[in-house]
Structures are given as structure tokens and as C-alpha cells.
XYZ file of N, CA, C and O in Angstrom:
868
model
N 65.555 -115.246 236.940
C 65.512 -116.589 237.509
C 64.443 -116.701 238.599
O 63.683 -117.645 238.649
N 64.402 -115.667 239.465
C 63.421 -115.714 240.545
C 62.003 -115.731 240.005
O 61.136 -116.437 240.514
N 61.737 -114.938 238.935
C 60.401 -114.926 238.350
C 60.035 -116.299 237.808
O 58.873 -116.721 237.868
N 61.026 -117.033 237.308
C 60.772 -118.389 236.845
C 60.391 -119.313 237.986
O 59.487 -120.150 237.850
N 61.058 -119.174 239.134
C 60.714 -119.980 240.312
C 59.301 -119.665 240.789
O 58.535 -120.556 241.163
N 58.945 -118.387 240.792
C 57.611 -117.974 241.218
C 56.556 -118.571 240.292
O 55.523 -119.088 240.745
N 56.813 -118.521 239.003
C 55.865 -119.067 238.031
C 55.721 -120.578 238.190
O 54.618 -121.122 238.079
N 56.823 -121.263 238.475
C 56.768 -122.710 238.650
C 55.981 -123.071 239.898
O 55.175 -124.011 239.882
N 56.162 -122.322 240.962
C 55.397 -122.602 242.183
C 53.914 -122.344 241.956
O 53.061 -123.097 242.441
N 53.603 -121.293 241.206
C 52.196 -121.024 240.889
C 51.605 -122.152 240.062
O 50.450 -122.555 240.253
N 52.399 -122.685 239.127
C 51.927 -123.816 238.312
C 51.659 -125.032 239.184
O 50.660 -125.742 238.992
N 52.525 -125.299 240.139
C 52.348 -126.446 241.028
C 51.093 -126.292 241.884
O 50.344 -127.254 242.082
N 50.847 -125.097 242.387
C 49.644 -124.873 243.193
C 48.381 -125.000 242.336
O 47.360 -125.524 242.787
N 48.456 -124.535 241.088
C 47.316 -124.669 240.177
C 47.018 -126.141 239.905
O 45.849 -126.547 239.829
N 48.053 -126.943 239.766
C 47.868 -128.372 239.556
C 47.099 -128.993 240.729
O 46.186 -129.803 240.546
N 47.443 -128.584 241.948
C 46.745 -129.090 243.140
C 45.287 -128.641 243.143
O 44.372 -129.438 243.400
N 45.055 -127.367 242.839
C 43.677 -126.858 242.824
C 42.824 -127.611 241.819
O 41.707 -128.052 242.131
N 43.346 -127.775 240.603
C 42.588 -128.490 239.575
C 42.402 -129.952 239.960
O 41.358 -130.555 239.686
N 43.423 -130.514 240.607
C 43.318 -131.896 241.050
C 42.173 -132.099 242.029
O 41.375 -133.029 241.887
N 42.075 -131.214 243.023
C 40.996 -131.369 244.004
C 39.637 -131.007 243.426
O 38.607 -131.558 243.863
N 39.582 -130.110 242.445
C 38.323 -129.891 241.728
C 37.843 -131.206 241.108
O 36.644 -131.516 241.112
N 38.792 -131.975 240.578
C 38.448 -133.200 239.854
C 38.126 -134.368 240.779
O 37.276 -135.205 240.450
N 38.791 -134.455 241.934
C 38.673 -135.664 242.762
C 37.916 -135.432 244.062
O 37.910 -136.298 244.938
N 37.237 -134.301 244.189
C 36.619 -133.937 245.457
C 35.815 -135.076 246.084
O 36.058 -135.471 247.229
N 34.884 -135.635 245.343
C 34.042 -136.703 245.901
C 34.812 -138.001 246.057
O 34.562 -138.770 246.997
N 35.743 -138.269 245.168
C 36.558 -139.474 245.310
C 37.439 -139.387 246.545
O 37.705 -140.396 247.203
N 37.888 -138.170 246.861
C 38.758 -137.964 248.020
C 37.993 -138.149 249.322
O 38.469 -138.799 250.249
N 36.785 -137.563 249.401
C 35.975 -137.727 250.600
C 34.506 -137.552 250.246
O 34.122 -136.543 249.651
N 33.691 -138.521 250.657
C 32.257 -138.458 250.378
C 31.568 -137.492 251.343
O 32.162 -137.042 252.326
N 30.305 -137.206 251.082
C 29.570 -136.267 251.930
C 29.445 -136.740 253.372
O 29.303 -135.924 254.283
N 29.481 -138.035 253.593
C 29.358 -138.533 254.975
C 30.703 -138.611 255.683
O 30.795 -139.091 256.815
N 31.755 -138.149 255.015
C 33.064 -138.069 255.660
C 33.989 -139.221 255.368
O 35.155 -139.188 255.760
N 33.488 -140.269 254.690
C 34.348 -141.404 254.381
C 35.429 -140.986 253.393
O 35.182 -140.235 252.448
N 36.641 -141.478 253.624
C 37.771 -141.117 252.766
C 38.192 -142.303 251.929
O 38.172 -143.443 252.368
N 38.609 -142.000 250.712
C 39.112 -143.041 249.832
C 40.618 -143.175 249.923
O 41.193 -144.102 249.381
N 41.263 -142.225 250.613
C 42.718 -142.149 250.536
C 43.421 -143.191 251.387
O 44.065 -144.092 250.875
N 43.347 -143.082 252.710
C 44.116 -143.981 253.564
C 43.616 -143.898 254.981
O 42.755 -143.084 255.324
N 44.162 -144.742 255.861
C 43.773 -144.713 257.263
C 44.099 -143.385 257.918
O 43.500 -143.007 258.916
N 45.065 -142.643 257.354
C 45.421 -141.334 257.906
C 44.268 -140.355 257.799
O 44.247 -139.343 258.491
N 43.303 -140.652 256.919
C 42.176 -139.766 256.718
C 40.993 -140.129 257.618
O 39.906 -139.607 257.457
N 41.191 -141.018 258.568
C 40.115 -141.484 259.426
C 39.484 -140.329 260.202
O 40.170 -139.519 260.814
N 38.149 -140.267 260.179
C 37.431 -139.159 260.802
C 37.715 -139.070 262.297
O 37.864 -137.974 262.850
N 37.803 -140.200 262.969
C 38.031 -140.169 264.417
C 39.375 -139.557 264.769
O 39.538 -138.923 265.814
N 40.343 -139.699 263.896
C 41.655 -139.106 264.130
C 41.548 -137.589 264.110
O 42.075 -136.903 264.984
N 40.858 -137.059 263.127
C 40.628 -135.616 263.073
C 39.880 -135.143 264.315
O 40.194 -134.088 264.876
N 38.878 -135.895 264.717
C 38.083 -135.491 265.875
C 38.955 -135.345 267.113
O 38.787 -134.400 267.898
N 39.889 -136.243 267.291
C 40.791 -136.158 268.432
C 41.695 -134.947 268.352
O 41.911 -134.246 269.356
N 42.240 -134.686 267.159
C 43.120 -133.528 266.991
C 42.360 -132.230 267.252
O 42.849 -131.331 267.948
N 41.156 -132.129 266.696
C 40.360 -130.916 266.862
C 39.954 -130.731 268.324
O 40.003 -129.611 268.853
N 39.577 -131.812 268.985
C 39.188 -131.713 270.394
C 40.353 -131.217 271.243
O 40.159 -130.419 272.175
N 41.551 -131.666 270.919
C 42.724 -131.230 271.670
C 42.968 -129.734 271.470
O 43.273 -129.008 272.430
N 42.834 -129.268 270.244
C 42.992 -127.847 269.979
C 41.884 -127.044 270.655
O 42.152 -126.019 271.301
N 40.649 -127.507 270.525
C 39.517 -126.782 271.116
C 39.678 -126.656 272.631
O 39.251 -125.653 273.225
N 40.282 -127.661 273.254
C 40.489 -127.620 274.696
C 41.438 -126.522 275.140
O 41.458 -126.162 276.328
N 42.209 -125.974 274.211
C 43.139 -124.895 274.534
C 42.516 -123.509 274.332
O 43.129 -122.503 274.703
N 41.314 -123.476 273.744
C 40.716 -122.217 273.322
C 39.483 -121.871 274.143
O 38.806 -122.747 274.672
N 39.203 -120.574 274.217
C 37.989 -120.111 274.890
C 36.779 -120.405 273.996
O 36.920 -120.523 272.771
N 35.578 -120.503 274.577
C 34.376 -120.675 273.755
C 34.234 -119.524 272.763
O 34.477 -118.364 273.096
N 33.877 -119.851 271.547
C 33.695 -118.835 270.525
C 34.973 -118.298 269.921
O 34.945 -117.306 269.181
N 36.099 -118.947 270.211
C 37.377 -118.501 269.648
C 37.347 -118.576 268.124
O 36.617 -119.377 267.536
N 38.177 -117.738 267.498
C 38.228 -117.654 266.039
C 39.353 -118.541 265.507
O 40.515 -118.373 265.890
N 38.986 -119.468 264.619
C 39.939 -120.437 264.080
C 39.912 -120.384 262.556
O 38.833 -120.377 261.949
N 41.085 -120.360 261.954
C 41.218 -120.416 260.494
C 41.614 -121.838 260.115
O 42.597 -122.378 260.630
N 40.829 -122.452 259.231
C 41.126 -123.803 258.737
C 41.680 -123.669 257.326
O 40.930 -123.476 256.366
N 43.012 -123.752 257.199
C 43.681 -123.582 255.911
C 43.612 -124.874 255.104
O 44.039 -125.930 255.574
N 43.077 -124.783 253.890
C 42.901 -125.980 253.079
C 41.746 -126.800 253.616
O 41.861 -128.012 253.797
N 40.616 -126.142 253.830
C 39.473 -126.800 254.488
C 38.794 -127.829 253.599
O 38.022 -128.659 254.092
N 39.048 -127.790 252.297
C 38.415 -128.753 251.396
C 36.907 -128.649 251.439
O 36.332 -127.567 251.478
N 36.242 -129.789 251.465
C 34.782 -129.829 251.510
C 34.236 -129.584 252.908
O 33.030 -129.705 253.134
N 35.120 -129.270 253.846
C 34.677 -128.932 255.192
C 34.518 -130.097 256.132
O 34.170 -129.910 257.299
N 34.782 -131.307 255.626
C 34.643 -132.495 256.459
C 35.932 -133.308 256.397
O 36.535 -133.450 255.338
N 36.368 -133.782 257.561
C 35.729 -133.600 258.859
C 36.201 -132.396 259.658
O 35.557 -132.006 260.630
N 37.334 -131.775 259.329
C 37.968 -130.829 260.254
C 37.125 -129.582 260.505
O 36.905 -129.202 261.661
N 36.663 -128.912 259.443
C 35.898 -127.679 259.628
C 34.635 -127.952 260.427
O 34.272 -127.196 261.341
N 33.958 -129.037 260.092
C 32.737 -129.399 260.810
C 33.029 -129.704 262.276
O 32.278 -129.296 263.168
N 34.131 -130.405 262.537
C 34.507 -130.708 263.915
C 34.813 -129.429 264.696
O 34.405 -129.276 265.850
N 35.545 -128.515 264.075
C 35.859 -127.247 264.735
C 34.582 -126.489 265.086
O 34.424 -125.989 266.205
N 33.651 -126.404 264.139
C 32.395 -125.700 264.390
C 31.579 -126.382 265.476
O 30.887 -125.706 266.263
N 31.663 -127.701 265.560
C 30.884 -128.437 266.559
C 31.325 -128.130 267.980
O 30.581 -128.373 268.931
N 32.544 -127.585 268.140
C 33.041 -127.198 269.461
C 32.685 -125.749 269.804
O 33.194 -125.198 270.783
N 31.821 -125.136 269.008
C 31.390 -123.776 269.288
C 32.397 -122.723 268.896
O 32.329 -121.582 269.379
N 33.316 -123.069 267.998
C 34.327 -122.126 267.541
C 33.834 -121.383 266.299
O 33.040 -121.911 265.522
N 34.290 -120.151 266.122
C 34.009 -119.390 264.904
C 35.056 -119.782 263.869
O 36.237 -119.497 264.050
N 34.627 -120.424 262.809
C 35.574 -121.008 261.866
C 35.541 -120.274 260.529
O 34.471 -120.053 259.953
N 36.730 -119.926 260.055
C 36.907 -119.424 258.696
C 37.616 -120.513 257.904
O 38.774 -120.838 258.173
N 36.913 -121.111 256.947
C 37.503 -122.135 256.105
C 38.059 -121.517 254.826
O 37.371 -120.728 254.175
N 39.298 -121.871 254.498
C 39.976 -121.313 253.324
C 40.386 -122.447 252.395
O 41.041 -123.404 252.819
N 40.000 -122.346 251.134
C 40.440 -123.331 250.145
C 40.378 -122.682 248.768
O 39.588 -121.759 248.551
N 41.224 -123.157 247.847
C 41.211 -122.559 246.511
C 40.453 -123.391 245.499
O 40.311 -122.985 244.344
N 39.926 -124.536 245.903
C 39.129 -125.372 245.009
C 37.664 -124.942 245.068
O 37.013 -125.059 246.108
N 37.136 -124.456 243.948
C 35.738 -124.028 243.907
C 34.799 -125.200 244.172
O 33.770 -125.039 244.842
N 35.142 -126.370 243.672
C 34.299 -127.550 243.883
C 34.257 -127.918 245.357
O 33.185 -128.184 245.928
N 35.410 -127.934 245.986
C 35.465 -128.253 247.412
C 34.664 -127.247 248.241
O 33.903 -127.619 249.136
N 34.838 -125.972 247.969
C 34.149 -124.950 248.747
C 32.645 -124.981 248.530
O 31.876 -124.729 249.463
N 32.210 -125.285 247.313
C 30.775 -125.409 247.054
C 30.166 -126.497 247.927
O 29.080 -126.319 248.494
N 30.881 -127.596 248.086
C 30.406 -128.661 248.965
C 30.457 -128.215 250.427
O 29.544 -128.523 251.207
N 31.509 -127.515 250.812
C 31.642 -127.058 252.200
C 30.496 -126.120 252.587
O 30.009 -126.166 253.725
N 30.048 -125.291 251.659
C 28.933 -124.389 251.952
C 27.686 -125.166 252.332
O 26.910 -124.744 253.193
N 27.519 -126.315 251.705
C 26.351 -127.155 251.992
C 26.562 -128.024 253.230
O 25.636 -128.205 254.028
N 27.775 -128.528 253.401
C 28.034 -129.496 254.464
C 28.335 -128.855 255.812
O 28.106 -129.478 256.867
N 28.861 -127.626 255.795
C 29.197 -126.948 257.054
C 28.661 -125.514 257.005
O 29.436 -124.549 256.921
N 27.353 -125.356 257.076
C 26.777 -124.006 256.953
C 27.170 -123.078 258.100
O 27.056 -121.857 257.962
N 27.640 -123.632 259.212
C 28.015 -122.795 260.356
C 29.340 -122.068 260.131
O 29.643 -121.099 260.842
N 30.126 -122.505 259.173
C 31.444 -121.905 258.940
C 31.355 -120.766 257.923
O 30.501 -120.766 257.033
N 32.254 -119.814 258.067
C 32.447 -118.787 257.047
C 33.534 -119.294 256.113
O 34.558 -119.805 256.570
N 33.327 -119.152 254.802
C 34.232 -119.754 253.828
C 34.729 -118.713 252.844
O 34.004 -117.787 252.481
N 35.985 -118.869 252.437
C 36.550 -117.966 251.444
C 37.391 -118.778 250.470
O 38.128 -119.680 250.873
N 37.239 -118.469 249.177
C 38.059 -119.126 248.163
C 39.331 -118.319 247.983
O 39.303 -117.156 247.555
N 40.469 -118.919 248.335
C 41.751 -118.232 248.250
C 42.871 -119.254 248.279
O 42.725 -120.347 248.833
N 43.989 -118.880 247.700
C 45.213 -119.664 247.744
C 45.948 -119.284 249.026
O 46.290 -118.119 249.229
N 46.181 -120.242 249.909
C 46.814 -119.909 251.188
C 48.198 -119.287 250.997
O 48.669 -118.534 251.857
N 48.847 -119.582 249.880
C 50.179 -119.038 249.633
C 50.157 -117.536 249.393
O 51.190 -116.873 249.530
N 49.002 -116.989 249.055
C 48.886 -115.548 248.812
C 47.823 -114.900 249.696
O 47.529 -113.719 249.539
N 47.271 -115.652 250.631
C 46.201 -115.168 251.497
C 46.714 -114.100 252.460
O 47.798 -114.219 253.029
N 45.897 -113.064 252.668
C 46.194 -112.031 253.667
C 44.985 -111.873 254.586
O 43.863 -111.694 254.106
N 45.217 -111.945 255.886
C 44.183 -111.739 256.896
C 44.630 -110.623 257.838
O 45.808 -110.282 257.893
N 43.687 -110.088 258.606
C 44.020 -109.005 259.526
C 44.963 -109.504 260.625
O 44.804 -110.616 261.134
N 45.924 -108.688 261.023
C 46.822 -109.075 262.121
C 46.040 -109.346 263.406
O 45.045 -108.668 263.702
N 46.491 -110.371 264.142
C 45.911 -110.736 265.439
C 44.402 -110.976 265.363
O 43.675 -110.724 266.324
N 43.934 -111.499 264.226
C 42.494 -111.709 264.042
C 42.063 -113.140 264.342
O 40.870 -113.443 264.277
N 43.000 -114.026 264.675
C 42.671 -115.438 264.905
C 43.253 -115.912 266.234
O 44.337 -115.487 266.647
N 42.515 -116.791 266.880
C 43.004 -117.443 268.093
C 43.764 -118.721 267.773
O 44.577 -119.184 268.571
N 43.493 -119.299 266.604
C 44.195 -120.517 266.188
C 44.116 -120.644 264.677
O 43.178 -120.140 264.041
N 45.105 -121.310 264.121
C 45.122 -121.670 262.701
C 45.399 -123.160 262.630
O 46.299 -123.668 263.315
N 44.610 -123.870 261.837
C 44.805 -125.301 261.628
C 45.051 -125.566 260.149
O 44.503 -124.869 259.287
N 45.879 -126.568 259.869
C 46.157 -126.958 258.479
C 46.401 -128.461 258.461
O 47.488 -128.923 258.796
N 45.374 -129.224 258.096
C 45.460 -130.678 258.086
C 45.635 -131.187 256.653
O 44.736 -131.057 255.832
N 46.799 -131.747 256.353
C 47.087 -132.339 255.045
C 46.897 -131.345 253.901
O 46.517 -131.711 252.799
N 47.154 -130.068 254.154
C 47.058 -129.056 253.099
C 48.413 -128.415 252.816
O 48.776 -128.222 251.649
N 49.177 -128.100 253.850
C 50.510 -127.523 253.632
C 51.384 -128.417 252.764
O 52.225 -127.924 252.003
N 51.197 -129.715 252.867
C 52.056 -130.661 252.153
C 51.872 -130.591 250.631
O 52.648 -131.176 249.893
N 50.847 -129.856 250.176
C 50.648 -129.636 248.742
C 51.183 -128.281 248.291
O 51.019 -127.915 247.115
N 51.775 -127.524 249.191
C 52.271 -126.181 248.887
C 53.782 -126.243 248.663
O 54.498 -126.863 249.457
N 54.306 -125.625 247.599
C 55.752 -125.628 247.394
C 56.494 -125.125 248.637
O 56.033 -124.210 249.325
N 57.642 -125.728 248.916
C 58.351 -125.450 250.160
C 58.660 -123.975 250.358
O 58.547 -123.457 251.476
N 59.079 -123.284 249.306
C 59.389 -121.862 249.453
C 58.151 -121.083 249.894
O 58.252 -120.144 250.694
N 56.990 -121.479 249.394
C 55.749 -120.820 249.789
C 55.357 -121.201 251.215
O 54.799 -120.386 251.953
N 55.612 -122.449 251.603
C 55.345 -122.847 252.983
C 56.164 -122.003 253.955
O 55.634 -121.475 254.941
N 57.465 -121.893 253.677
C 58.342 -121.152 254.581
C 57.914 -119.688 254.674
O 57.945 -119.091 255.759
N 57.501 -119.098 253.557
C 57.055 -117.710 253.562
C 55.712 -117.539 254.269
O 55.401 -116.455 254.776
N 54.916 -118.606 254.321
C 53.598 -118.538 254.928
C 53.660 -118.479 256.454
O 52.824 -117.836 257.094
N 54.642 -119.142 257.058
C 54.670 -119.234 258.519
C 54.711 -117.874 259.207
O 53.968 -117.663 260.181
N 55.543 -116.914 258.769
C 55.490 -115.596 259.424
C 54.142 -114.902 259.260
O 53.712 -114.154 260.149
N 53.454 -115.128 258.135
C 52.133 -114.525 257.948
C 51.127 -115.162 258.898
O 50.274 -114.463 259.457
N 51.213 -116.475 259.088
C 50.337 -117.129 260.060
C 50.565 -116.537 261.447
O 49.617 -116.268 262.194
N 51.840 -116.334 261.798
C 52.133 -115.711 263.097
C 51.481 -114.344 263.192
O 50.952 -113.968 264.253
N 51.475 -113.598 262.097
C 50.874 -112.267 262.091
C 49.367 -112.340 262.285
O 48.772 -111.470 262.945
N 48.733 -113.368 261.732
C 47.282 -113.502 261.876
C 46.883 -113.857 263.306
O 45.761 -113.567 263.725
N 47.773 -114.521 264.036
C 47.447 -115.016 265.373
C 47.631 -113.933 266.431
O 48.582 -113.151 266.381
N 46.749 -113.932 267.403
C 46.983 -113.098 268.585
C 48.150 -113.708 269.365
O 48.425 -114.912 269.238
N 48.852 -112.923 270.173
C 49.902 -113.508 271.023
C 49.322 -114.618 271.898
O 48.263 -114.463 272.511
N 49.986 -115.758 271.924
C 49.476 -116.904 272.669
C 48.521 -117.773 271.879
O 48.030 -118.785 272.393
N 48.255 -117.397 270.622
C 47.408 -118.227 269.770
C 48.148 -119.479 269.328
O 49.363 -119.612 269.520
N 47.426 -120.410 268.714
C 47.985 -121.719 268.393
C 47.939 -122.022 266.900
O 47.015 -121.612 266.189
N 48.936 -122.753 266.468
C 49.008 -123.264 265.096
C 49.149 -124.777 265.183
O 50.098 -125.290 265.783
N 48.188 -125.500 264.596
C 48.196 -126.962 264.602
C 48.192 -127.432 263.159
O 47.289 -127.083 262.388
N 49.207 -128.201 262.770
C 49.334 -128.545 261.356
C 49.967 -129.907 261.153
O 50.796 -130.359 261.952
N 49.554 -130.545 260.071
C 50.249 -131.718 259.546
C 51.310 -131.222 258.566
O 51.012 -130.473 257.639
N 52.552 -131.638 258.818
C 53.659 -131.297 257.917
C 54.391 -132.588 257.555
O 54.044 -133.677 258.015
N 55.421 -132.465 256.737
C 56.182 -133.640 256.362
C 56.998 -134.187 257.519
O 57.445 -133.443 258.393
N 57.200 -135.491 257.516
C 58.115 -136.121 258.474
C 59.489 -136.315 257.850
O 60.509 -136.245 258.526
N 59.506 -136.564 256.547
C 60.753 -136.727 255.806
C 60.718 -135.878 254.552
O 59.644 -135.508 254.059
N 61.884 -135.560 254.018
C 61.970 -134.711 252.838
C 61.535 -135.486 251.596
O 62.004 -136.603 251.344
N 60.635 -134.897 250.830
C 60.176 -135.532 249.584
C 59.407 -134.511 248.764
O 58.690 -133.675 249.301
N 59.564 -134.582 247.463
C 58.758 -133.760 246.568
C 58.432 -134.573 245.321
O 59.220 -135.452 244.918
N 57.278 -134.332 244.740
C 56.936 -135.069 243.533
C 55.535 -134.776 243.041
O 54.706 -134.212 243.752
N 55.316 -135.164 241.795
C 53.995 -135.099 241.160
C 53.645 -136.510 240.704
O 54.471 -137.195 240.102
N 52.416 -136.928 241.019
C 52.008 -138.296 240.685
C 50.491 -138.357 240.548
O 49.777 -137.515 241.112
N 49.985 -139.355 239.818
C 48.534 -139.536 239.760
C 47.980 -139.884 241.139
O 48.586 -140.660 241.885
N 46.840 -139.299 241.482
C 46.211 -139.519 242.787
C 44.703 -139.531 242.605
O 44.116 -138.519 242.223
N 44.083 -140.682 242.797
C 42.637 -140.840 242.657
C 42.136 -140.371 241.299
O 41.016 -139.888 241.163
N 42.988 -140.473 240.283
C 42.567 -140.151 238.921
C 42.985 -138.789 238.414
O 42.650 -138.424 237.284
N 43.705 -138.021 239.231
C 44.181 -136.708 238.784
C 45.644 -136.540 239.176
O 46.107 -137.150 240.139
N 46.367 -135.713 238.455
C 47.747 -135.411 238.840
C 47.741 -134.558 240.103
O 46.910 -133.652 240.254
N 48.689 -134.861 241.005
C 48.761 -134.135 242.275
C 50.218 -133.853 242.603
O 51.110 -134.627 242.248
N 50.441 -132.746 243.317
C 51.792 -132.320 243.699
C 51.923 -132.303 245.209
O 51.002 -131.891 245.924
N 53.085 -132.764 245.705
C 53.410 -132.713 247.134
C 54.804 -132.138 247.316
O 55.673 -132.313 246.453
N 55.027 -131.479 248.455
C 56.355 -130.979 248.776
C 56.522 -130.998 250.302
O 55.752 -130.360 251.022
N 57.490 -131.762 250.780
C 57.710 -131.924 252.215
C 59.154 -131.574 252.563
O 60.072 -131.997 251.861
N 59.356 -130.877 253.653
C 60.654 -130.859 254.321
C 60.611 -131.940 255.406
O 59.593 -132.623 255.575
N 61.705 -132.112 256.158
C 61.669 -133.048 257.285
C 61.233 -132.314 258.549
O 61.168 -131.085 258.592
N 60.923 -133.077 259.579
C 60.374 -132.495 260.800
C 61.306 -131.451 261.403
O 60.870 -130.367 261.804
N 62.595 -131.752 261.477
C 63.543 -130.820 262.089
C 63.559 -129.484 261.356
O 63.643 -128.414 261.980
N 63.457 -129.530 260.031
C 63.425 -128.291 259.256
C 62.181 -127.483 259.566
O 62.240 -126.256 259.755
N 61.037 -128.153 259.630
C 59.800 -127.443 259.968
C 59.896 -126.794 261.345
O 59.456 -125.648 261.537
N 60.444 -127.486 262.307
C 60.551 -126.921 263.654
C 61.438 -125.678 263.649
O 61.145 -124.695 264.351
N 62.493 -125.689 262.845
C 63.353 -124.504 262.737
C 62.604 -123.352 262.076
O 62.692 -122.203 262.518
N 61.881 -123.652 261.001
C 61.132 -122.608 260.314
C 60.080 -121.987 261.231
O 59.887 -120.764 261.232
N 59.387 -122.817 261.983
C 58.369 -122.303 262.897
C 59.000 -121.415 263.965
O 58.504 -120.325 264.252
N 60.088 -121.880 264.541
C 60.768 -121.101 265.568
C 61.212 -119.751 265.007
O 61.060 -118.715 265.672
N 61.738 -119.740 263.800
C 62.188 -118.498 263.177
C 61.032 -117.540 262.922
O 61.225 -116.314 262.893
N 59.830 -118.086 262.738
C 58.644 -117.263 262.497
C 57.948 -116.852 263.791
O 56.859 -116.277 263.752
N 58.571 -117.124 264.931
C 58.000 -116.840 266.261
C 56.735 -117.656 266.500
O 55.792 -117.212 267.151
N 56.743 -118.876 265.997
C 55.741 -119.890 266.311
C 56.486 -120.980 267.067
O 57.125 -121.842 266.478
N 56.423 -120.917 268.381
C 57.243 -121.784 269.224
C 56.629 -123.185 269.301
O 55.515 -123.345 269.812
N 57.321 -124.214 268.784
C 56.768 -125.571 268.854
C 56.571 -126.013 270.307
O 57.453 -125.839 271.155
N 55.407 -126.574 270.577
C 55.090 -127.118 271.904
C 55.322 -128.616 271.915
O 55.935 -129.158 272.831
N 54.809 -129.289 270.892
C 55.073 -130.718 270.733
C 54.934 -131.084 269.265
O 54.355 -130.344 268.477
N 55.504 -132.224 268.895
C 55.271 -132.786 267.556
C 55.153 -134.292 267.686
O 55.793 -134.909 268.549
N 54.317 -134.887 266.864
C 54.023 -136.314 266.922
C 54.089 -136.922 265.529
O 53.539 -136.349 264.576
N 54.691 -138.056 265.431
C 54.714 -138.781 264.163
C 53.369 -139.475 263.986
O 52.876 -140.172 264.888
N 52.765 -139.278 262.824
C 51.474 -139.893 262.491
C 51.724 -140.963 261.448
O 51.912 -140.662 260.258
N 51.771 -142.246 261.848
C 52.075 -143.298 260.869
C 50.943 -143.498 259.879
O 49.769 -143.417 260.229
N 51.314 -143.760 258.641
C 50.346 -143.995 257.569
C 50.909 -145.068 256.654
O 51.714 -144.775 255.775
N 50.531 -146.299 256.894
C 51.066 -147.396 256.108
C 52.557 -147.523 256.336
O 53.026 -147.633 257.471
N 53.325 -147.459 255.237
C 54.777 -147.574 255.336
C 55.481 -146.240 255.537
O 56.712 -146.187 255.570
N 54.727 -145.167 255.654
C 55.328 -143.853 255.848
C 54.508 -143.079 256.879
O 53.881 -143.677 257.749
N 54.493 -141.773 256.787
C 53.726 -140.984 257.734
C 54.045 -139.508 257.624
O 54.858 -139.078 256.802
N 53.378 -138.725 258.452
C 53.575 -137.283 258.516
C 53.813 -136.894 259.974
O 53.815 -137.741 260.859
N 53.999 -135.603 260.203
C 54.190 -135.068 261.550
C 53.080 -134.092 261.871
O 52.772 -133.209 261.061
N 52.479 -134.255 263.029
C 51.511 -133.297 263.562
C 52.256 -132.425 264.560
O 52.887 -132.931 265.484
N 52.195 -131.103 264.370
C 52.930 -130.189 265.240
C 51.989 -129.118 265.786
O 51.116 -128.602 265.070
N 52.135 -128.817 267.066
C 51.423 -127.720 267.711
C 52.441 -126.661 268.097
O 53.450 -126.969 268.746
N 52.188 -125.424 267.687
C 53.070 -124.307 268.021
C 52.248 -123.168 268.600
O 51.044 -123.033 268.333
N 52.915 -122.326 269.394
C 52.267 -121.189 270.025
C 52.891 -119.894 269.534
O 54.111 -119.784 269.411
N 52.054 -118.904 269.260
C 52.529 -117.599 268.802
C 53.188 -116.853 269.955
O 52.533 -116.580 270.966
N 54.466 -116.559 269.819
C 55.212 -115.887 270.896
C 55.339 -114.399 270.623
O 54.926 -113.916 269.581
């Protein structure tokens, strides 16, 4: 039974990867414009990144999980003088990121199976990427993120505000989402020794997500 669950989660992640291969330019153009929603506004990312950068020393090492084409988050992180490792499993997205954010180091990998050196990062960011990862994989990822962070490092992520899961057409391709509610995420983070500092509801039309900042304890 467990092997069946593992295979299903792998299938769901593959659906997301293929989806972003197909919709990369429709999702975000080279100049950063988004087709999705007001939640994708570049200025919003800039504010989030600036807040994180303000907590870090110059040249700090930051992992951007689900970096996509590198815009706007990876580019914003690099613009603050941070050493950025962008991680994404979409070959199309990463090919664009190599061109659009040459200052970043990029690796093609599935965050659900990614392994990095312990205490090798000062911060990890995940903007609108965790929400495409099956919940069991999300929960298993948090302790690994804690392992990647130095003590006192930061994790800044968009997570679900309410519980929901589903597959639906998105910009012309099938896409998968999986969300727990905010309280569940805060418990999972605490259990992984990622102590929540604050969380904020990010409204998006008739719904929204949660932005959470946690510190590695």
C-alpha cells in the first residue's frame, strides 16, 4: 500500500513538472509579467525578498525552492547581493532562468527528493512552489530544510491557508495542488524545529495563501 502512495505522489509531481514545462511563458513572461493573478505581482515578491534579505548578512547563501524561470524571486534575491541556489525540476523553466538570472547557481531537481549539505544555507525560500507538492512530501521536506539551514537560519514560504487538494486545467495544462491549513503548517514547522516567527494571510481574489517566516532552532 505504501509503495502505491509513493508512486501516486511521484505521478502528481510529474504532472506539475510537465505542466510548467508546457506553460512556462504563459505563466510568466521574460519581463516578469504574470498571467496568473494579482498574487503574482512582482512588487509583492520584491517586498517579501527585501524583508528576508534584511535579516541576512551580505553574501548569505539562500536556496530558492521551485525557482521557476528565476523571475521575480531568484532575481530579486541575487539583486540583494545574496548567493542564490535556484532549484526547480522543470527543464524549460531552468533553461530560461539560466538566461534571465545568470548570477544564480541553478540545479534541476525535485525538491521532494533533494539533498543538500547540512548547515549549508542561511535561508530557504519557497514562493508558490510547496503548494504543488503532495502533502506527505511537504511534511517530510520540512525536517530536511531544517537540516540544510545553519542554526538561526530562516525559512520563508507561501503555504496553504485552507485545506484543499485537486487537479485542474491551468493556463492550458493540467496542474496539481495540495494544501493543508495554516494551523497544520505551523505545527509541522514547529515539529521540524523550524520555529514560526510570524504568518500573514495573502489575499488573492476570493481566496488566498499564507506567507510564513520560521527560524531554525
